[in-house]
mmCIF file of C-alpha atoms and ligand atoms in Angstrom:
data_model
loop_
_atom_site.group_PDB
_atom_site.id
_atom_site.type_symbol
_atom_site.label_atom_id
_atom_site.label_comp_id
_atom_site.label_asym_id
_atom_site.label_seq_id
_atom_site.Cartn_x
_atom_site.Cartn_y
_atom_site.Cartn_z
ATOM 1 C CA MET L 1 -10.573 23.374 -1.639
ATOM 2 C CA SER L 2 -11.980 21.314 1.224
ATOM 3 C CA ILE L 3 -10.999 17.742 2.045
ATOM 4 C CA ALA L 4 -14.487 16.624 1.014
ATOM 5 C CA ASN L 5 -14.171 18.331 -2.367
ATOM 6 C CA ASN L 6 -10.716 16.904 -2.961
ATOM 7 C CA ILE L 7 -12.028 13.390 -2.274
ATOM 8 C CA LYS L 8 -15.000 13.905 -4.570
ATOM 9 C CA ASN L 9 -12.853 15.238 -7.403
ATOM 10 C CA ILE L 10 -10.345 12.404 -7.261
ATOM 11 C CA LYS L 11 -13.130 9.814 -6.967
ATOM 12 C CA THR L 12 -14.831 11.195 -10.062
ATOM 13 C CA GLU L 13 -11.532 11.009 -11.877
ATOM 14 C CA ILE L 14 -10.759 7.400 -10.979
ATOM 15 C CA ASN L 15 -14.068 5.633 -10.317
ATOM 16 C CA SER L 16 -14.926 4.985 -13.927
ATOM 17 C CA ILE L 17 -11.699 3.028 -14.343
ATOM 18 C CA ASN L 18 -12.018 0.933 -11.208
ATOM 19 C CA VAL L 19 -8.964 2.238 -9.373
ATOM 20 C CA LYS L 20 -9.097 2.185 -5.577
ATOM 21 C CA LEU L 21 -8.309 5.342 -3.629
ATOM 22 C CA ILE L 22 -6.330 5.092 -0.391
ATOM 23 C CA ALA L 23 -6.521 8.360 1.537
ATOM 24 C CA VAL L 24 -3.075 8.689 3.102
ATOM 25 C CA SER L 25 -3.758 10.379 6.423
ATOM 26 C CA LYS L 26 -0.381 10.116 8.188
ATOM 27 C CA THR L 27 0.337 13.044 10.551
ATOM 28 C CA LYS L 28 -3.234 14.351 10.076
ATOM 29 C CA PRO L 29 -5.667 14.757 12.998
ATOM 30 C CA ASN L 30 -8.799 12.642 13.394
ATOM 31 C CA SER L 31 -10.939 15.649 12.462
ATOM 32 C CA ASP L 32 -9.427 15.615 8.959
ATOM 33 C CA LEU L 33 -10.043 11.881 8.597
ATOM 34 C CA LEU L 34 -13.644 12.344 9.712
ATOM 35 C CA GLU L 35 -14.150 15.005 7.094
ATOM 36 C CA ALA L 36 -12.975 12.551 4.450
ATOM 37 C CA TYR L 37 -15.113 9.833 6.043
ATOM 38 C CA GLN L 38 -18.182 12.026 5.848
ATOM 39 C CA ALA L 39 -17.444 12.566 2.154
ATOM 40 C CA GLY L 40 -17.695 8.791 1.745
ATOM 41 C CA GLN L 41 -14.052 7.745 2.030
ATOM 42 C CA ARG L 42 -13.628 4.408 3.832
ATOM 43 C CA ILE L 43 -10.013 3.381 3.097
ATOM 44 C CA PHE L 44 -7.185 5.129 4.918
ATOM 45 C CA GLY L 45 -3.444 4.537 4.734
ATOM 46 C CA GLU L 46 -0.920 5.195 7.488
ATOM 47 C CA ASN L 47 2.815 4.601 7.586
ATOM 48 C CA GLN L 48 3.391 4.251 11.324
ATOM 49 C CA VAL L 49 1.970 1.483 13.467
ATOM 50 C CA GLN L 50 1.392 3.496 16.628
ATOM 51 C CA GLU L 51 -0.449 6.263 14.825
ATOM 52 C CA LEU L 52 -2.485 3.758 12.848
ATOM 53 C CA VAL L 53 -3.560 1.871 15.990
ATOM 54 C CA GLU L 54 -4.534 5.092 17.768
ATOM 55 C CA LYS L 55 -6.688 6.141 14.830
ATOM 56 C CA TYR L 56 -8.199 2.669 14.500
ATOM 57 C CA ASN L 57 -9.200 2.783 18.173
ATOM 58 C CA THR L 58 -10.865 6.178 17.992
ATOM 59 C CA LEU L 59 -12.477 6.348 14.534
ATOM 60 C CA PRO L 60 -15.522 4.536 13.052
ATOM 61 C CA LYS L 61 -15.180 0.783 12.838
ATOM 62 C CA ASP L 62 -16.184 0.451 9.184
ATOM 63 C CA ILE L 63 -12.919 2.068 8.066
ATOM 64 C CA GLU L 64 -10.482 -0.181 6.180
ATOM 65 C CA TRP L 65 -6.932 0.460 7.391
ATOM 66 C CA HIS L 66 -3.916 -0.019 5.154
ATOM 67 C CA LEU L 67 -0.310 0.050 6.303
ATOM 68 C CA ILE L 68 1.788 1.676 3.586
ATOM 69 C CA GLY L 69 5.118 2.299 5.347
ATOM 70 C CA HIS L 70 7.997 0.127 6.439
ATOM 71 C CA LEU L 71 6.885 -2.416 9.041
ATOM 72 C CA GLN L 72 9.156 -3.762 11.765
ATOM 73 C CA THR L 73 8.569 -7.394 12.706
ATOM 74 C CA ASN L 74 8.097 -6.576 16.401
ATOM 75 C CA LYS L 75 5.125 -4.336 15.560
ATOM 76 C CA VAL L 76 3.136 -6.751 13.419
ATOM 77 C CA LYS L 77 1.200 -8.001 16.453
ATOM 78 C CA TYR L 78 -0.444 -4.609 17.018
ATOM 79 C CA ILE L 79 -2.108 -4.480 13.611
ATOM 80 C CA ALA L 80 -2.634 -8.172 12.788
ATOM 81 C CA PRO L 81 -6.115 -8.378 14.365
ATOM 82 C CA PHE L 82 -7.653 -5.742 12.079
ATOM 83 C CA ILE L 83 -5.424 -4.540 9.232
ATOM 84 C CA SER L 84 -7.032 -4.797 5.759
ATOM 85 C CA LEU L 85 -3.921 -4.642 3.608
ATOM 86 C CA ILE L 86 -0.180 -4.382 4.284
ATOM 87 C CA HIS L 87 1.406 -2.698 1.235
ATOM 88 C CA SER L 88 4.972 -2.900 2.412
ATOM 89 C CA VAL L 89 6.146 -6.504 2.751
ATOM 90 C CA ASP L 90 9.844 -6.350 1.950
ATOM 91 C CA SER L 91 11.313 -9.550 3.406
ATOM 92 C CA ILE L 92 10.479 -13.188 4.014
ATOM 93 C CA LYS L 93 11.203 -12.608 7.688
ATOM 94 C CA LEU L 94 8.456 -10.006 7.860
ATOM 95 C CA LEU L 95 6.045 -12.201 5.905
ATOM 96 C CA LYS L 96 6.705 -15.051 8.347
ATOM 97 C CA GLU L 97 5.850 -12.825 11.264
ATOM 98 C CA ILE L 98 2.649 -11.602 9.588
ATOM 99 C CA ASN L 99 1.723 -15.238 8.969
ATOM 100 C CA LYS L 100 2.362 -16.102 12.622
ATOM 101 C CA GLU L 101 0.301 -13.203 13.942
ATOM 102 C CA GLY L 102 -2.403 -13.881 11.354
ATOM 103 C CA ALA L 103 -2.719 -17.389 12.779
ATOM 104 C CA LYS L 104 -3.079 -16.021 16.308
ATOM 105 C CA SER L 105 -5.900 -13.755 15.151
ATOM 106 C CA ASN L 106 -7.387 -16.541 13.078
ATOM 107 C CA ARG L 107 -7.133 -14.395 9.955
ATOM 108 C CA LYS L 108 -5.636 -14.534 6.504
ATOM 109 C CA ILE L 109 -3.878 -11.176 6.169
ATOM 110 C CA ASN L 110 -3.795 -9.515 2.757
ATOM 111 C CA CYS L 111 -0.341 -8.322 1.711
ATOM 112 C CA LEU L 112 1.441 -6.711 -1.201
ATOM 113 C CA LEU L 113 5.100 -7.280 -1.929
ATOM 114 C CA GLN L 114 6.863 -3.937 -2.063
ATOM 115 C CA ILE L 115 9.103 -3.904 -5.114
ATOM 116 C CA TYR L 116 12.051 -1.599 -5.463
ATOM 117 C CA ILE L 117 11.589 0.497 -8.608
ATOM 118 C CA ALA L 118 13.067 3.874 -7.691
ATOM 119 C CA ASP L 119 16.415 5.223 -8.682
ATOM 120 C CA GLU L 120 17.173 6.139 -5.050
ATOM 121 C CA GLU L 121 19.052 4.369 -2.315
ATOM 122 C CA THR L 122 16.765 5.141 0.579
ATOM 123 C CA LYS L 123 13.600 3.357 -0.455
ATOM 124 C CA TYR L 124 12.662 -0.004 1.005
ATOM 125 C CA GLY L 125 11.597 -2.877 -1.182
ATOM 126 C CA LEU L 126 12.484 -6.197 -2.725
ATOM 127 C CA GLY L 127 14.540 -6.405 -5.890
ATOM 128 C CA PHE L 128 12.986 -8.429 -8.720
ATOM 129 C CA ASP L 129 15.258 -11.388 -7.910
ATOM 130 C CA GLU L 130 14.440 -11.240 -4.219
ATOM 131 C CA ALA L 131 10.709 -11.225 -4.881
ATOM 132 C CA ILE L 132 11.030 -14.284 -7.115
ATOM 133 C CA GLU L 133 13.184 -16.010 -4.508
ATOM 134 C CA LEU L 134 10.599 -15.307 -1.812
ATOM 135 C CA LEU L 135 7.723 -16.653 -3.901
ATOM 136 C CA SER L 136 9.716 -19.746 -4.845
ATOM 137 C CA SER L 137 10.693 -20.601 -1.276
ATOM 138 C CA ALA L 138 9.320 -23.603 0.583
ATOM 139 C CA GLU L 139 8.754 -21.379 3.610
ATOM 140 C CA TYR L 140 6.377 -19.129 1.694
ATOM 141 C CA LYS L 141 4.448 -22.044 0.258
ATOM 142 C CA GLU L 142 3.662 -23.293 3.737
ATOM 143 C CA MET L 143 2.177 -20.038 4.988
ATOM 144 C CA GLN L 144 -1.553 -20.406 5.628
ATOM 145 C CA ASN L 145 -2.399 -17.048 7.176
ATOM 146 C CA ILE L 146 -1.244 -14.576 4.560
ATOM 147 C CA ASN L 147 -2.604 -13.804 1.151
ATOM 148 C CA ILE L 148 -0.406 -12.005 -1.364
ATOM 149 C CA VAL L 149 -2.792 -9.999 -3.532
ATOM 150 C CA GLY L 150 -0.341 -7.984 -5.608
ATOM 151 C CA LEU L 151 2.657 -5.666 -5.742
ATOM 152 C CA MET L 152 3.436 -2.164 -4.563
ATOM 153 C CA GLY L 153 6.055 0.322 -5.689
ATOM 154 C CA ILE L 154 7.210 3.854 -4.959
ATOM 155 C CA ALA L 155 8.651 5.742 -7.895
ATOM 156 C CA THR L 156 11.604 8.076 -7.725
ATOM 157 C CA ASN L 157 10.896 11.490 -6.284
ATOM 158 C CA THR L 158 11.368 13.320 -9.572
ATOM 159 C CA GLU L 159 9.352 15.436 -11.955
ATOM 160 C CA LYS L 160 10.773 13.694 -15.006
ATOM 161 C CA GLN L 161 7.670 12.181 -16.554
ATOM 162 C CA SER L 162 9.607 9.811 -18.780
ATOM 163 C CA GLN L 163 11.441 8.311 -15.803
ATOM 164 C CA LEU L 164 8.253 7.919 -13.739
ATOM 165 C CA LYS L 165 6.513 6.330 -16.677
ATOM 166 C CA GLU L 166 9.401 3.928 -17.144
ATOM 167 C CA GLU L 167 9.371 2.908 -13.463
ATOM 168 C CA PHE L 168 5.612 2.305 -13.396
ATOM 169 C CA TYR L 169 5.849 0.379 -16.648
ATOM 170 C CA GLU L 170 8.566 -1.810 -15.141
ATOM 171 C CA LEU L 171 6.386 -2.640 -12.149
ATOM 172 C CA LYS L 172 3.412 -3.458 -14.354
ATOM 173 C CA THR L 173 5.572 -5.691 -16.548
ATOM 174 C CA PHE L 174 7.025 -7.440 -13.524
ATOM 175 C CA PHE L 175 3.512 -7.906 -12.146
ATOM 176 C CA LYS L 176 2.461 -9.665 -15.352
ATOM 177 C CA GLY L 177 5.426 -12.027 -15.157
ATOM 178 C CA ILE L 178 4.778 -12.841 -11.507
ATOM 179 C CA LYS L 179 1.086 -13.396 -12.157
ATOM 180 C CA GLU L 180 1.920 -15.813 -14.954
ATOM 181 C CA SER L 181 4.578 -17.702 -12.989
ATOM 182 C CA PHE L 182 3.114 -17.876 -9.480
ATOM 183 C CA PHE L 183 -0.559 -16.830 -9.435
ATOM 184 C CA LYS L 184 -1.935 -17.980 -12.750
ATOM 185 C CA ASN L 185 -5.151 -19.445 -11.355
ATOM 186 C CA ASN L 186 -5.469 -17.098 -8.413
ATOM 187 C CA ASP L 187 -7.998 -14.333 -9.075
ATOM 188 C CA GLU L 188 -7.090 -12.561 -5.866
ATOM 189 C CA PHE L 189 -3.626 -11.638 -7.119
ATOM 190 C CA LYS L 190 -4.651 -8.547 -9.065
ATOM 191 C CA GLU L 191 -3.464 -5.373 -7.357
ATOM 192 C CA ILE L 192 -0.733 -2.939 -8.358
ATOM 193 C CA SER L 193 -0.395 -0.218 -5.736
ATOM 194 C CA MET L 194 1.420 2.652 -7.415
ATOM 195 C CA GLY L 195 0.918 6.386 -7.675
ATOM 196 C CA MET L 196 0.875 9.210 -5.113
ATOM 197 C CA SER L 197 -0.318 12.843 -5.217
ATOM 198 C CA SER L 198 2.267 14.001 -7.716
ATOM 199 C CA ASP L 199 2.253 11.028 -10.082
ATOM 200 C CA TYR L 200 -1.004 9.087 -9.764
ATOM 201 C CA LYS L 201 -2.333 10.017 -13.199
ATOM 202 C CA LEU L 202 0.769 8.618 -14.829
ATOM 203 C CA ALA L 203 0.587 5.520 -12.610
ATOM 204 C CA ILE L 204 -3.015 4.889 -13.638
ATOM 205 C CA GLU L 205 -2.065 5.191 -17.302
ATOM 206 C CA GLN L 206 0.526 2.493 -16.655
ATOM 207 C CA GLY L 207 -1.935 0.118 -15.013
ATOM 208 C CA SER L 208 -2.186 1.013 -11.325
ATOM 209 C CA THR L 209 -5.191 -0.469 -9.482
ATOM 210 C CA ILE L 210 -4.628 1.304 -6.138
ATOM 211 C CA VAL L 211 -3.446 4.897 -5.691
ATOM 212 C CA ARG L 212 -2.147 6.207 -2.356
ATOM 213 C CA ILE L 213 -2.937 9.904 -2.099
ATOM 214 C CA GLY L 214 -2.110 12.135 0.851
ATOM 215 C CA SER L 215 -1.259 15.794 0.302
ATOM 216 C CA HIS L 216 -3.575 16.143 -2.686
ATOM 217 C CA ILE L 217 -6.478 15.377 -0.315
ATOM 218 C CA PHE L 218 -5.374 16.705 3.074
ATOM 219 C CA GLY L 219 -2.917 19.425 2.100
ATOM 220 C CA ASN L 220 0.804 19.435 2.744
ATOM 221 C CA ARG L 221 2.157 17.671 5.802
ATOM 222 C CA ASP L 222 4.071 19.734 8.363
ATOM 223 C CA TYR L 223 7.017 17.425 8.431
ATOM 224 C CA LYS L 224 8.417 14.747 6.231
ATOM 225 C CA THR L 225 7.709 11.247 7.500
ATOM 226 C CA GLU L 226 9.077 8.948 4.863
HETATM 227 C C1 PLP P 301 3.152 9.459 2.318
HETATM 228 C C2 PLP P 301 2.995 8.359 1.365
HETATM 229 C C3 PLP P 301 2.094 8.472 0.276
HETATM 230 C C4 PLP P 301 1.295 9.716 -0.036
HETATM 231 O O1 PLP P 301 2.110 10.767 -0.409
HETATM 232 P P1 PLP P 301 1.505 12.117 -1.057
HETATM 233 O O2 PLP P 301 2.589 12.625 -1.887
HETATM 234 O O3 PLP P 301 1.178 13.006 0.090
HETATM 235 O O4 PLP P 301 0.295 11.737 -1.824
HETATM 236 C C5 PLP P 301 1.964 7.369 -0.552
HETATM 237 N N1 PLP P 301 2.655 6.242 -0.347
HETATM 238 C C6 PLP P 301 3.518 6.103 0.672
HETATM 239 C C7 PLP P 301 4.247 4.815 0.837
HETATM 240 C C8 PLP P 301 3.716 7.154 1.562
HETATM 241 O O5 PLP P 301 4.581 7.004 2.582
#
């Protein structure tokens, strides 16, 4: 299967239900991204700042770039001028920095709070309590140059469908509570970024609005980057 065909097949699968497809292109060469681009794909996700900036500089300017991996505060400045969505906000410190750099670029930067849902110790993310604490803080309420548009989660790397389902369900349920408590009259808070190549169908069943798909489009990566 070609990259173009993979994109078309996934799009057909998810378009009717209004789920957004992020083509996760980390480690892949520009030629692969262009093939996806020519098949109509315009949203790409990367997990490393340097690689993302290099691709942004060399590929067509109508691409929307999403950062999906852990972001260090000292690197925010490189992506603040152009990034479309940061999926991986996992601390108030990071959010403050994004707000500061957003102000410098005269932008309001769209962000998702990354919520910890996996049964693994290595994954980044905010616990439910930490997310609530962040959203309740005076510091957050003063930020003018960020826009929290939803939540993101990475499920456990397992094939157990019942566990994956449970984790996605938890994120969806938490999303509903957060929407009700903090974003009731804010139509922009509507995204749940969950689901990757191996589990996106299950994630969509549980209410995902954004799926992040890499290997299912571009083939396996040569090395593990998470
Ligand atoms: C790499 C990555 C993906 C895509 O993974 P695939 O299994 O290749 O689809 C999705 N989300 C995040 C955060 C990633 O780092």
